[in-house]
XYZ file of C-alpha atoms in Angstrom:
732
model
C 48.341 4.665 44.771
C 47.555 2.457 41.784
C 44.701 3.162 39.363
C 42.926 0.021 40.429
C 42.855 1.128 44.059
C 41.343 4.538 43.230
C 38.682 3.004 40.985
C 37.590 0.400 43.508
C 35.326 2.562 45.732
C 33.387 4.022 42.787
C 31.376 0.937 41.761
C 30.618 0.145 45.386
C 28.922 3.557 45.779
C 27.133 3.160 42.453
C 25.932 -0.251 43.471
C 24.651 1.119 46.754
C 22.687 3.953 45.125
C 20.097 1.897 43.150
C 19.621 -0.369 46.137
C 18.571 2.571 48.265
C 16.484 4.193 45.517
C 14.683 1.029 44.424
C 11.531 -0.229 46.146
C 12.650 -1.735 49.503
C 11.326 -5.315 49.488
C 12.488 -6.821 46.163
C 16.009 -5.291 45.854
C 16.853 -5.956 49.527
C 16.056 -9.612 49.143
C 17.942 -9.791 45.868
C 21.146 -8.216 47.251
C 21.120 -9.921 50.685
C 23.214 -12.973 49.610
C 25.892 -10.703 48.110
C 26.294 -8.831 51.414
C 26.722 -11.997 53.545
C 30.134 -12.404 55.244
C 32.204 -15.418 54.088
C 33.261 -18.058 56.593
C 36.716 -18.191 58.199
C 37.691 -21.210 56.161
C 36.679 -19.513 52.945
C 38.660 -16.422 53.868
C 41.765 -18.521 54.574
C 41.479 -20.336 51.275
C 40.982 -17.080 49.381
C 44.012 -15.526 51.087
C 46.196 -18.550 50.330
C 45.293 -18.375 46.646
C 45.827 -14.620 46.373
C 49.288 -14.710 48.062
C 50.507 -17.688 46.084
C 52.346 -17.685 42.807
C 49.056 -18.340 40.937
C 47.245 -15.388 42.548
C 47.872 -12.964 39.681
C 46.986 -15.527 37.008
C 43.761 -16.514 38.771
C 42.662 -12.894 39.145
C 43.486 -12.178 35.510
C 41.264 -15.069 34.437
C 38.473 -13.903 36.754
C 38.636 -10.366 35.374
C 38.507 -11.773 31.872
C 35.246 -13.538 32.736
C 33.731 -10.318 34.103
C 34.715 -8.399 30.975
C 33.247 -11.092 28.703
C 29.981 -11.103 30.672
C 29.724 -7.308 30.487
C 30.326 -7.369 26.727
C 27.716 -10.064 26.188
C 25.064 -8.207 28.187
C 25.948 -4.963 26.401
C 25.452 -6.705 23.061
C 22.102 -8.058 24.245
C 21.018 -4.562 25.295
C 22.087 -3.110 21.957
C 20.161 -5.692 19.922
C 17.140 -5.408 22.189
C 17.276 -1.633 21.765
C 17.305 -1.997 17.980
C 14.336 -4.354 18.075
C 12.354 -2.117 20.413
C 13.130 0.958 18.331
C 12.088 -0.737 15.091
C 8.935 -2.058 16.720
C 8.018 1.306 18.242
C 8.699 3.297 15.062
C 6.839 0.763 12.919
C 3.908 0.854 15.330
C 3.861 4.647 15.283
C 4.044 4.765 11.496
C 1.294 2.167 11.221
C -0.936 4.133 13.589
C -0.510 7.367 11.641
C -1.080 5.687 8.285
C -4.147 3.823 9.501
C -5.532 6.966 11.119
C -5.066 8.969 7.911
C -6.723 6.246 5.848
C -9.619 6.000 8.291
C -10.252 9.746 7.960
C -10.985 9.406 4.254
C -14.512 9.530 2.966
C -14.868 5.841 2.204
C -14.630 4.841 5.874
C -17.085 5.060 8.744
C -17.575 8.165 10.838
C -19.342 8.934 14.092
C -18.630 7.045 17.291
C -16.574 4.441 15.436
C -14.217 7.080 14.026
C -13.844 8.715 17.452
C -13.102 5.372 19.124
C -10.648 4.457 16.393
C -8.808 7.764 16.797
C -8.544 7.232 20.554
C -7.294 3.694 19.991
C -4.597 4.961 17.623
C -3.616 7.622 20.179
C -3.205 4.886 22.806
C -0.983 2.925 20.452
C 1.077 6.022 19.659
C 1.659 6.539 23.378
C 2.739 2.928 23.690
C 5.085 3.484 20.759
C 6.539 6.544 22.518
C 7.129 4.416 25.601
C 8.886 1.852 23.449
C 11.095 4.509 21.872
C 12.092 5.830 25.303
C 12.801 2.273 26.458
C 14.991 1.679 23.396
C 16.943 4.889 24.068
C 17.579 3.813 27.671
C 18.775 0.382 26.586
C 21.094 1.932 24.025
C 22.637 4.186 26.681
C 23.086 1.232 29.035
C 24.759 -0.752 26.264
C 27.173 2.075 25.535
C 28.045 2.438 29.240
C 28.735 -1.259 29.614
C 30.799 -1.363 26.441
C 32.890 1.571 27.626
C 33.381 -0.027 31.048
C 34.443 -3.338 29.492
C 36.938 -1.555 27.253
C 38.485 0.310 30.199
C 38.638 -2.874 32.300
C 40.282 -4.766 29.473
C 42.864 -2.017 29.028
C 43.669 -2.018 32.768
C 43.865 -5.803 32.753
C 46.498 -5.726 30.042
C 48.591 -3.241 32.045
C 48.434 -5.208 35.288
C 49.056 -8.449 33.454
C 52.235 -7.077 31.940
C 53.644 -5.656 35.191
C 52.575 -8.492 37.499
C 53.607 -11.380 35.312
C 56.905 -9.673 34.445
C 57.877 -9.609 38.130
C 56.857 -13.238 38.531
C 58.905 -14.252 35.514
C 61.920 -12.283 36.714
C 61.917 -14.003 40.113
C 61.518 -17.368 38.445
C 64.491 -16.710 36.183
C 66.669 -15.583 39.125
C 65.791 -18.716 41.058
C 66.639 -20.867 38.052
C 70.038 -19.143 37.698
C 70.622 -19.594 41.409
C 69.924 -23.311 41.177
C 72.298 -23.629 38.232
C 75.059 -21.774 40.088
C 74.558 -24.014 43.102
C 74.938 -27.120 40.966
C 78.216 -25.828 39.553
C 79.450 -24.862 42.980
C 78.629 -28.299 44.406
C 80.435 -30.074 41.559
C 83.636 -28.043 42.031
C 83.564 -28.549 45.798
C 83.245 -32.320 45.377
C 86.108 -32.443 42.912
C 88.275 -30.336 45.209
C 87.506 -32.676 48.062
C 88.697 -35.685 46.086
C 91.899 -33.918 45.075
C 92.545 -32.888 48.672
C 91.991 -36.374 50.118
C 94.222 -38.077 47.554
C 91.518 -39.902 45.737
C 93.253 -40.832 42.486
C 90.300 -42.308 40.736
C 90.113 -40.826 37.331
C 93.793 -39.825 37.281
C 96.743 -41.669 35.728
C 99.956 -41.982 37.821
C 99.062 -38.992 40.010
C 99.632 -36.588 37.157
C 97.084 -34.303 35.480
C 97.253 -33.486 31.842
C 96.530 -29.994 30.604
C 97.122 -27.735 27.666
C 100.130 -26.187 29.305
C 101.713 -29.453 30.285
C 101.400 -31.865 33.105
C 100.200 -30.598 36.544
C 101.155 -32.080 39.771
C 98.631 -33.007 42.444
C 99.342 -29.903 44.449
C 98.862 -27.654 41.459
C 95.609 -29.349 40.584
C 94.309 -29.002 44.114
C 95.063 -25.285 44.162
C 93.330 -24.820 40.846
C 90.181 -26.597 42.044
C 90.189 -24.608 45.254
C 90.293 -21.344 43.338
C 87.417 -22.409 41.071
C 85.353 -23.557 44.002
C 85.862 -20.252 45.739
C 84.727 -18.337 42.606
C 81.660 -20.557 42.245
C 80.869 -20.059 45.888
C 80.915 -16.299 45.502
C 78.731 -16.467 42.367
C 76.229 -18.760 44.044
C 76.083 -16.565 47.100
C 75.456 -13.458 45.014
C 72.633 -15.073 43.028
C 71.002 -16.291 46.190
C 70.980 -12.798 47.568
C 69.551 -11.305 44.360
C 66.837 -13.965 44.110
C 65.923 -13.524 47.731
C 65.671 -9.766 47.314
C 63.477 -9.992 44.194
C 61.289 -12.640 45.737
C 60.824 -10.573 48.838
C 59.932 -7.550 46.686
C 57.457 -9.649 44.712
C 55.742 -11.118 47.747
C 55.622 -7.973 49.826
C 54.751 -5.306 47.230
C 54.283 -6.225 43.568
C 52.048 -9.276 43.941
C 49.711 -7.765 46.566
C 49.362 -4.553 44.572
C 48.607 -6.427 41.375
C 46.125 -8.769 43.025
C 44.404 -5.880 44.789
C 44.133 -3.888 41.549
C 42.693 -6.877 39.725
C 40.234 -7.438 42.567
C 39.123 -3.828 42.319
C 38.635 -4.137 38.559
C 36.608 -7.310 39.016
C 34.429 -5.688 41.647
C 33.970 -2.579 39.501
C 33.018 -4.562 36.421
C 30.717 -6.908 38.338
C 29.059 -4.047 40.203
C 28.452 -2.109 36.996
C 27.040 -5.205 35.320
C 24.718 -5.868 38.249
C 23.667 -2.213 38.281
C 22.802 -2.270 34.572
C 20.835 -5.484 35.028
C 18.892 -3.851 37.856
C 18.203 -0.855 35.630
C 17.137 -3.204 32.845
C 14.641 -4.890 35.151
C 13.394 -1.503 36.350
C 12.995 -0.187 32.804
C 11.059 -3.313 31.812
C 8.713 -2.791 34.722
C 8.354 0.860 33.790
C 7.603 -0.025 30.152
C 4.955 -2.570 31.031
C 3.444 -0.280 33.653
C 3.369 2.689 31.250
C 1.735 0.599 28.547
C -0.752 -0.674 31.084
C -1.608 2.879 32.121
C -2.047 3.793 28.458
C -4.441 0.905 27.952
C -6.242 1.342 31.267
C -5.399 4.706 32.885
C -6.115 5.603 36.470
C -9.535 7.142 37.048
C -8.260 10.590 37.940
C -10.164 12.591 35.354
C -13.200 12.573 33.125
C -11.064 12.678 30.000
C -9.134 9.482 30.762
C -10.746 6.494 29.046
C -9.375 2.995 28.874
C -8.992 1.150 25.605
C -11.906 -1.082 26.535
C -14.102 1.941 27.263
C -13.166 3.481 23.913
C -14.177 0.349 22.050
C -17.352 -0.110 24.087
C -18.287 3.474 23.204
C -18.978 2.486 19.590
C -22.710 2.774 18.847
C -23.333 1.080 15.510
C -27.026 1.992 15.387
C -26.305 5.648 16.087
C -23.611 5.755 13.406
C -25.962 4.181 10.878
C -28.818 6.539 11.733
C -26.532 9.583 11.636
C -25.196 8.563 8.236
C -28.648 7.997 6.820
C -29.935 11.281 8.216
C -26.972 13.115 6.685
C -28.107 11.828 3.278
C -31.595 13.279 3.711
C -30.688 16.442 1.817
C -29.767 14.326 -1.211
C -33.180 12.692 -1.541
C -34.464 12.797 -5.157
C -37.984 14.043 -5.860
C -40.566 11.484 -4.817
C -42.204 9.724 -7.749
C -45.118 7.344 -7.903
C -44.578 3.644 -8.241
C -44.609 2.420 -11.839
C -47.960 0.932 -12.743
C -48.664 -1.508 -15.510
C -51.719 -0.735 -17.614
C -52.647 -3.198 -20.270
C -53.320 -1.611 -23.632
C -56.846 -2.307 -24.845
C -55.439 -3.201 -28.258
C -54.124 -6.474 -26.818
C -57.318 -7.226 -24.900
C -58.945 -9.794 -27.239
C -62.175 -9.786 -25.231
C -62.794 -6.084 -26.005
C -61.832 -6.005 -29.664
C -65.419 -6.356 -30.803
C -66.639 -3.578 -28.507
C -63.773 -1.134 -28.794
C -65.905 1.461 -30.641
C -69.206 0.784 -28.909
C -70.789 3.519 -26.785
C -70.042 3.446 -23.121
C -72.375 1.204 -21.168
C -73.248 -0.899 -24.252
C -72.625 -4.612 -24.092
C -71.813 -6.834 -27.051
C -70.917 -10.483 -27.110
C -67.288 -11.156 -27.966
C -66.626 -12.053 -31.554
C -64.229 -11.453 -34.414
C -63.990 -7.882 -35.610
C -63.426 -7.756 -39.378
C -60.889 -5.317 -40.667
C -62.355 -2.823 -43.118
C -60.608 -2.196 -46.397
C -57.984 0.511 -46.255
C -58.917 4.031 -47.281
C -56.910 6.858 -48.723
C -57.306 9.027 -45.662
C -55.820 6.297 -43.519
C -52.399 6.437 -45.185
C -51.475 9.058 -42.603
C -51.818 6.527 -39.833
C -48.169 5.625 -40.193
C -47.224 9.204 -39.447
C -47.247 8.038 -35.841
C -44.201 5.968 -36.468
C -42.239 8.780 -38.021
C -43.500 11.171 -35.373
C -42.288 8.808 -32.686
C -38.897 8.622 -34.343
C -38.569 12.383 -34.507
C -39.572 13.103 -30.925
C -36.825 14.455 -28.678
C -36.019 11.956 -26.001
C -36.787 12.951 -22.425
C -34.254 12.374 -19.656
C -34.442 8.843 -18.328
C -34.643 9.985 -14.725
C -37.772 12.127 -15.075
C -41.288 10.788 -14.964
C -42.654 7.382 -15.794
C -43.575 7.115 -19.428
C -45.600 3.938 -19.073
C -47.594 5.426 -16.222
C -48.549 8.666 -17.973
C -49.067 7.265 -21.428
C -52.823 6.652 -21.207
C -53.406 9.809 -19.180
C -52.539 12.301 -21.901
C -53.272 10.444 -25.132
C -56.897 11.478 -25.176
C -56.019 15.157 -25.013
C -53.785 15.168 -28.102
C -55.364 17.083 -31.000
C -56.144 15.102 -34.117
C -53.689 15.703 -36.944
C -53.066 14.365 -40.394
C -56.558 14.077 -41.872
C -60.305 14.404 -41.354
C -61.863 12.614 -38.393
C -63.296 9.234 -39.076
C -66.894 8.584 -38.089
C -67.257 6.832 -34.806
C -69.452 4.156 -36.342
C -66.558 2.733 -38.323
C -64.198 0.337 -36.568
C -60.815 1.795 -35.777
C -57.816 0.765 -37.864
C -55.433 -1.008 -35.456
C -51.659 -1.670 -35.950
C -49.770 -3.791 -33.476
C -46.078 -4.331 -32.931
C -46.369 -7.791 -34.376
C -48.427 -6.612 -37.373
C -51.516 -8.766 -37.936
C -50.259 -11.934 -36.309
C -50.803 -10.700 -32.757
C -54.485 -10.077 -33.519
C -54.945 -13.391 -35.373
C -56.542 -11.504 -38.307
C -55.780 -11.771 -42.013
C -53.841 -8.963 -43.590
C -54.039 -8.598 -47.334
C -51.201 -7.485 -49.570
C -52.876 -4.274 -50.554
C -53.101 -3.113 -46.998
C -49.433 -3.989 -46.438
C -48.333 -2.084 -49.522
C -50.362 0.946 -48.575
C -48.971 0.825 -45.057
C -45.389 0.598 -46.244
C -45.915 3.413 -48.652
C -47.349 5.619 -45.985
C -44.405 4.890 -43.696
C -42.088 6.584 -46.187
C -43.945 9.891 -46.060
C -42.461 12.640 -43.873
C -44.198 13.369 -40.627
C -46.466 16.362 -40.497
C -46.684 16.583 -36.711
C -44.784 19.414 -35.083
C -42.240 18.528 -32.401
C -42.160 21.874 -30.632
C -44.498 20.851 -27.865
C -42.210 18.028 -26.834
C -38.978 19.982 -26.516
C -39.191 20.656 -22.772
C -38.441 18.165 -20.058
C -41.178 16.973 -17.768
C -41.709 15.516 -14.343
C -44.359 13.310 -12.889
C -47.586 15.212 -12.539
C -46.770 17.861 -15.165
C -50.027 18.967 -16.812
C -48.426 18.680 -20.228
C -47.420 15.084 -19.541
C -44.529 13.218 -21.070
C -43.793 13.323 -24.778
C -46.657 11.563 -26.536
C -47.260 10.187 -29.995
C -48.976 12.380 -32.497
C -52.711 11.883 -33.027
C -53.657 9.655 -35.914
C -56.264 10.488 -38.551
C -58.411 7.494 -37.661
C -58.840 8.664 -34.047
C -62.189 10.282 -33.294
C -62.346 13.616 -31.507
C -65.866 13.049 -30.223
C -64.985 10.169 -27.912
C -62.141 9.277 -25.584
C -59.181 8.167 -27.621
C -57.570 4.787 -27.115
C -53.849 4.543 -27.771
C -53.216 2.694 -30.988
C -50.410 0.174 -31.391
C -48.176 0.636 -34.417
C -45.123 -1.239 -35.681
C -42.214 -0.170 -33.459
C -39.200 1.551 -34.946
C -36.059 2.112 -32.843
C -35.981 5.863 -32.111
C -32.705 7.667 -32.600
C -31.094 8.766 -29.327
C -31.594 12.418 -28.542
C -30.289 14.788 -25.937
C -31.153 13.773 -22.404
C -30.960 10.018 -22.851
C -32.956 7.317 -24.618
C -36.734 7.195 -24.411
C -38.411 3.848 -23.979
C -41.706 2.637 -25.425
C -44.158 1.694 -22.655
C -45.436 -1.170 -24.783
C -41.928 -2.612 -24.907
C -41.433 -2.176 -21.167
C -44.355 -4.478 -20.336
C -45.199 -6.505 -23.482
C -48.064 -8.966 -23.161
C -47.146 -12.602 -23.022
C -49.102 -13.351 -26.211
C -47.269 -10.642 -28.102
C -43.906 -11.898 -26.843
C -44.688 -15.382 -28.089
C -45.955 -14.335 -31.505
C -43.840 -11.266 -32.332
C -41.094 -11.597 -34.951
C -37.538 -10.406 -34.142
C -37.259 -6.665 -33.529
C -35.997 -4.445 -36.278
C -32.221 -3.686 -36.232
C -31.233 -0.592 -34.245
C -30.401 2.551 -36.106
C -26.872 3.912 -35.957
C -26.357 6.880 -33.608
C -26.580 10.252 -35.360
C -23.261 11.632 -34.024
C -21.110 8.649 -33.020
C -17.855 9.194 -31.146
C -16.482 5.710 -30.594
C -15.005 3.999 -33.632
C -14.603 7.300 -35.513
C -11.163 8.542 -36.581
C -9.708 11.598 -34.871
C -9.534 13.533 -38.135
C -13.237 12.975 -38.812
C -14.149 13.974 -35.249
C -12.078 17.120 -35.658
C -13.774 18.033 -38.946
C -17.231 17.343 -37.529
C -16.980 18.780 -33.988
C -14.196 21.343 -34.414
C -12.436 20.099 -31.236
C -8.729 19.286 -31.355
C -9.184 16.990 -28.335
C -12.405 14.925 -28.484
C -14.953 15.742 -25.823
C -14.877 12.200 -24.417
C -11.098 12.450 -23.874
C -11.443 15.874 -22.257
C -14.215 14.769 -19.881
C -12.433 11.538 -18.874
C -9.153 13.361 -18.180
C -11.049 15.977 -16.179
C -12.795 13.310 -14.074
C -9.579 11.415 -13.285
C -7.750 14.666 -12.445
C -10.501 15.629 -10.006
C -11.386 12.289 -8.450
C -8.869 9.608 -9.458
C -5.290 10.805 -8.922
C -5.191 9.247 -5.451
C -7.058 6.051 -6.376
C -4.742 3.062 -6.131
C -4.413 1.202 -9.427
C -6.076 3.892 -11.565
C -6.061 2.802 -15.245
C -4.888 -0.651 -14.141
C -8.146 -1.691 -12.485
C -11.162 -2.251 -14.716
C -14.380 -0.395 -14.028
C -17.930 -1.665 -14.255
C -18.718 -2.926 -17.761
C -22.388 -1.808 -17.586
C -21.278 1.671 -16.516
C -18.736 1.867 -19.347
C -21.342 0.784 -21.894
C -23.892 3.317 -20.608
C -21.372 6.160 -20.789
C -20.308 5.028 -24.247
C -23.909 5.100 -25.485
C -24.418 8.564 -23.987
C -21.358 9.939 -25.788
C -22.434 8.331 -29.049
C -25.840 9.968 -28.596
C -24.822 13.511 -27.693
C -21.336 14.212 -26.354
C -22.299 17.800 -25.453
C -25.089 16.768 -23.072
C -25.069 18.291 -19.598
C -25.359 14.754 -18.227
C -21.820 14.146 -19.495
C -20.231 16.878 -17.397
C -17.838 14.735 -15.383
C -17.162 17.487 -12.880
C -20.226 16.021 -11.186
C -19.366 12.462 -10.073
C -23.030 11.483 -10.199
C -22.824 11.629 -13.997
C -20.368 8.713 -14.022
C -21.990 6.770 -11.148
C -19.232 7.768 -8.699
C -17.029 5.156 -10.404
C -13.810 6.786 -11.601
C -12.423 3.408 -12.704
C -15.259 3.201 -15.234
C -14.188 6.605 -16.586
C -10.633 5.304 -16.954
C -11.968 2.230 -18.732
C -14.067 4.454 -21.029
C -10.961 6.442 -22.015
C -9.013 3.275 -22.809
C -12.019 1.935 -24.757
C -12.111 5.099 -26.889
C -8.461 4.714 -27.885
C -8.890 0.987 -28.546
C -11.876 1.643 -30.855
C -10.019 4.163 -33.040
C -9.762 2.909 -36.639
C -6.217 4.272 -36.734
C -4.335 4.196 -33.383
C -3.390 7.443 -31.706
C 0.259 7.020 -32.741
C -0.922 5.891 -36.228
C -0.169 2.712 -38.124
C 1.925 4.713 -40.574
C 4.475 5.563 -37.873
C 4.352 2.184 -36.084
C 7.642 0.842 -37.426
C 9.347 4.202 -36.901
C 8.314 4.238 -33.239
C 9.545 0.640 -32.766
C 12.923 1.418 -34.347
C 13.295 4.554 -32.225
C 12.546 2.563 -29.070
C 15.408 0.171 -29.838
C 17.986 2.925 -29.268
C 19.819 2.202 -26.011
C 20.922 5.806 -25.518
C 18.185 7.622 -23.601
C 18.800 10.987 -25.254
C 18.881 9.587 -28.790
C 15.721 7.576 -28.120
C 13.915 10.615 -26.719
C 14.917 12.865 -29.638
C 13.941 10.212 -32.189
C 10.495 9.811 -30.644
C 10.139 13.595 -30.391
C 10.767 13.971 -34.116
C 8.175 11.308 -34.987
C 5.597 12.853 -32.635
C 6.067 16.273 -34.249
C 5.079 14.684 -37.557
C 1.737 13.341 -36.301
C -1.524 14.830 -37.643
C -2.815 17.804 -35.678
C -5.706 15.968 -33.922
C -3.405 13.091 -32.975
C -0.722 15.457 -31.685
C -3.179 17.517 -29.605
C -4.843 14.424 -28.142
C -1.481 12.785 -27.366
C -0.284 15.974 -25.672
C -3.384 16.207 -23.462
C -3.184 12.520 -22.549
C 0.568 12.640 -21.804
C 0.292 15.702 -19.554
C -2.577 14.009 -17.724
C -0.671 10.739 -17.248
C 2.299 12.730 -15.969
C 0.022 14.127 -13.260
C -0.946 10.565 -12.414
C 2.756 9.654 -12.121
C 3.342 12.594 -9.772
C 0.891 10.906 -7.370
C 2.411 7.435 -7.798
C 3.261 7.279 -4.097
C -0.492 7.027 -3.492
C -1.917 5.437 -6.637
C 1.056 3.061 -7.218
C 1.046 3.839 -10.942
C 4.573 4.631 -12.157
C 5.505 5.478 -15.724
C 6.377 1.829 -16.325
C 2.985 0.638 -15.061
C 1.107 3.198 -17.178
C 3.217 2.298 -20.207
C 2.249 -1.362 -19.796
C -1.437 -0.323 -19.776
C -1.341 2.220 -22.623
C 1.408 0.787 -24.853
C -0.729 -1.570 -26.963
C -3.728 0.809 -26.673
C -1.975 3.831 -28.182
C 0.132 1.995 -30.773
C -2.137 -0.841 -31.842
C -0.682 -3.423 -34.202
C 0.783 -3.020 -37.645
C 0.897 -5.544 -40.500
C 3.880 -7.799 -40.076
C 4.321 -6.996 -36.378
C 5.049 -9.795 -33.929
C 4.483 -10.396 -30.271
C 7.999 -9.267 -29.401
C 6.962 -5.697 -30.251
C 4.951 -5.517 -27.015
C 8.083 -4.706 -25.031
C 9.072 -1.979 -27.501
C 5.546 -0.510 -27.354
C 5.862 -0.218 -23.590
C 9.275 1.397 -23.999
C 7.885 3.971 -26.447
C 5.136 5.103 -24.069
C 7.449 4.933 -21.037
C 10.004 7.181 -22.750
C 7.294 9.681 -23.712
C 5.968 9.799 -20.138
C 9.443 10.190 -18.627
C 10.209 13.092 -20.979
C 6.808 14.778 -20.925
C 8.019 18.353 -20.555
C 10.908 17.834 -23.002
C 8.488 16.749 -25.736
C 5.413 18.875 -24.959
C 4.919 22.361 -23.578
C 3.364 22.495 -20.132
C -0.202 23.757 -19.775
C -0.454 27.403 -18.832
């Protein structure tokens, strides 16, 4: 039995199996036309074609069509499988990434977070369904490809055997027809010789190679040839008849039947895979639908719509606000503006009158200055020497008038209450519209140069609103009377030097009267900070503070290590300029202040990008760059080496020759930036990106340099960062 005959029943059984297993109504209707019996006329036509000489060729062409269709559908399944797999895996990866990002602190929590998690779980289940669908399609594609390959191989075998028999019979029939033609020609010639037909002969004699033949001899010769041709023709007819009979009775039917079986097998398998494809599509859509809207068979099953509708924005907002209740700062009173009596022109004439007395308003002449009044300017120096209170404690303008009257009188004997008080305003005498003679001005300026005699010990502690001691106050002046309530006196304002805890503001400058703002001259220039950090060379900072790495560099590195390694674009994105300026002023005031401990993010306003900007600002403000102007050209020449090892060793040698503060600071910065690079998958800051940011900052510009050096500056810093542990020892 031929291979085609044994393989024929298999696809018929396989085709019957899914029909029985599938849901009854749709598949039965789909397969009903294929099971219909053909008409008698159709059967006769089919049989005539199959038994004819073209039967094998027709079946070979039909099998070729089935194989091509199977290959095309297999290719479609393979490409569809790839698309579904990519889509499912991308969806799953997107869900996980989005879910991880949503769980970070900068996103919402509460019912929104729960609903979002459930929504991502639904999408992950849909992605799993897609992956399973892709696997099924891939298996179907492989099965169809294998079937097409086997069918094509069988087709080649049957084509060779079937067509060979057809060609052999055709050749035998052609030889038979040729032999018959020869036999007929000899018989005709013999008949003419026998009947005495002399046409074509001369004088009844035949010429030959062996001499002339007589008519009798020629007749015998033709008879012999005709008999030989007759035998040859008869033999070829028998052989052709035998081969033709063999072809028609055995070879052709077997070949046609085998090709029919292959066609049925290929077509049945193709139809089966298409049915499976339709079933898998239905299963995919149904599974995704159940993921989105599951059956109500349990309390835990929620549809996607129910998950989204479960978001309670008001509850999330209230929960978030209530969670911040523990972080509430101490409650303070609202700031209150209290106008200083000095600027009240209607009370100048009655400022020293007893309480309850009434005097008409009028000009109050200024008495001539006295010797005991030279100490009045001690208030200015006392104000300059006071330690500044933290800016977040108390309200200086609110408490100013509450504690001034309780300050003991210092600096000289009390002045009688009958004399008018000596008043000094921020705008000198112009704000009061009173003349001011030269003698008074000279005496005042001379007194301002005397050292303050008021002790500062009582102002060293911090205060809060409602503290009995009150905020730091100005020292009492010698012209204030102890027998009556004291009125705060206005003196020329001098910018106080920043002290630990932050700058202290003058309440008169917080709410200046409109008249004083219009008539006051420009404010005096600000005094330089006592211990500046920015704009000071590293060697001077080292000699002054005794720190190899400046405190501002240490604190900034510490803040970025704790809170900025996973921030995308760290050092590339600019922070808030007001925040950077505030931090800069704090460091210039007192770099050892507890308010500059960057382990607490509140100290840098929870803005790590501002810390990064502060660090870059420090290096930009250095008088001599971190890598020094002296070594600028050496660094540029070393960067031009194309060999990585030679370039690294050249830079290493130059770095070893840097001054000690520069070397220590560069080492701390490089190790820190290497930690940033180790998290580049999150912060997107590679060594090249950091080198672009820090190249010009660390190297600066040298005399005679050109713009083309920017690329070499980047290469210098990039090489240092890529060879961090070859150039510097790792921190213990």
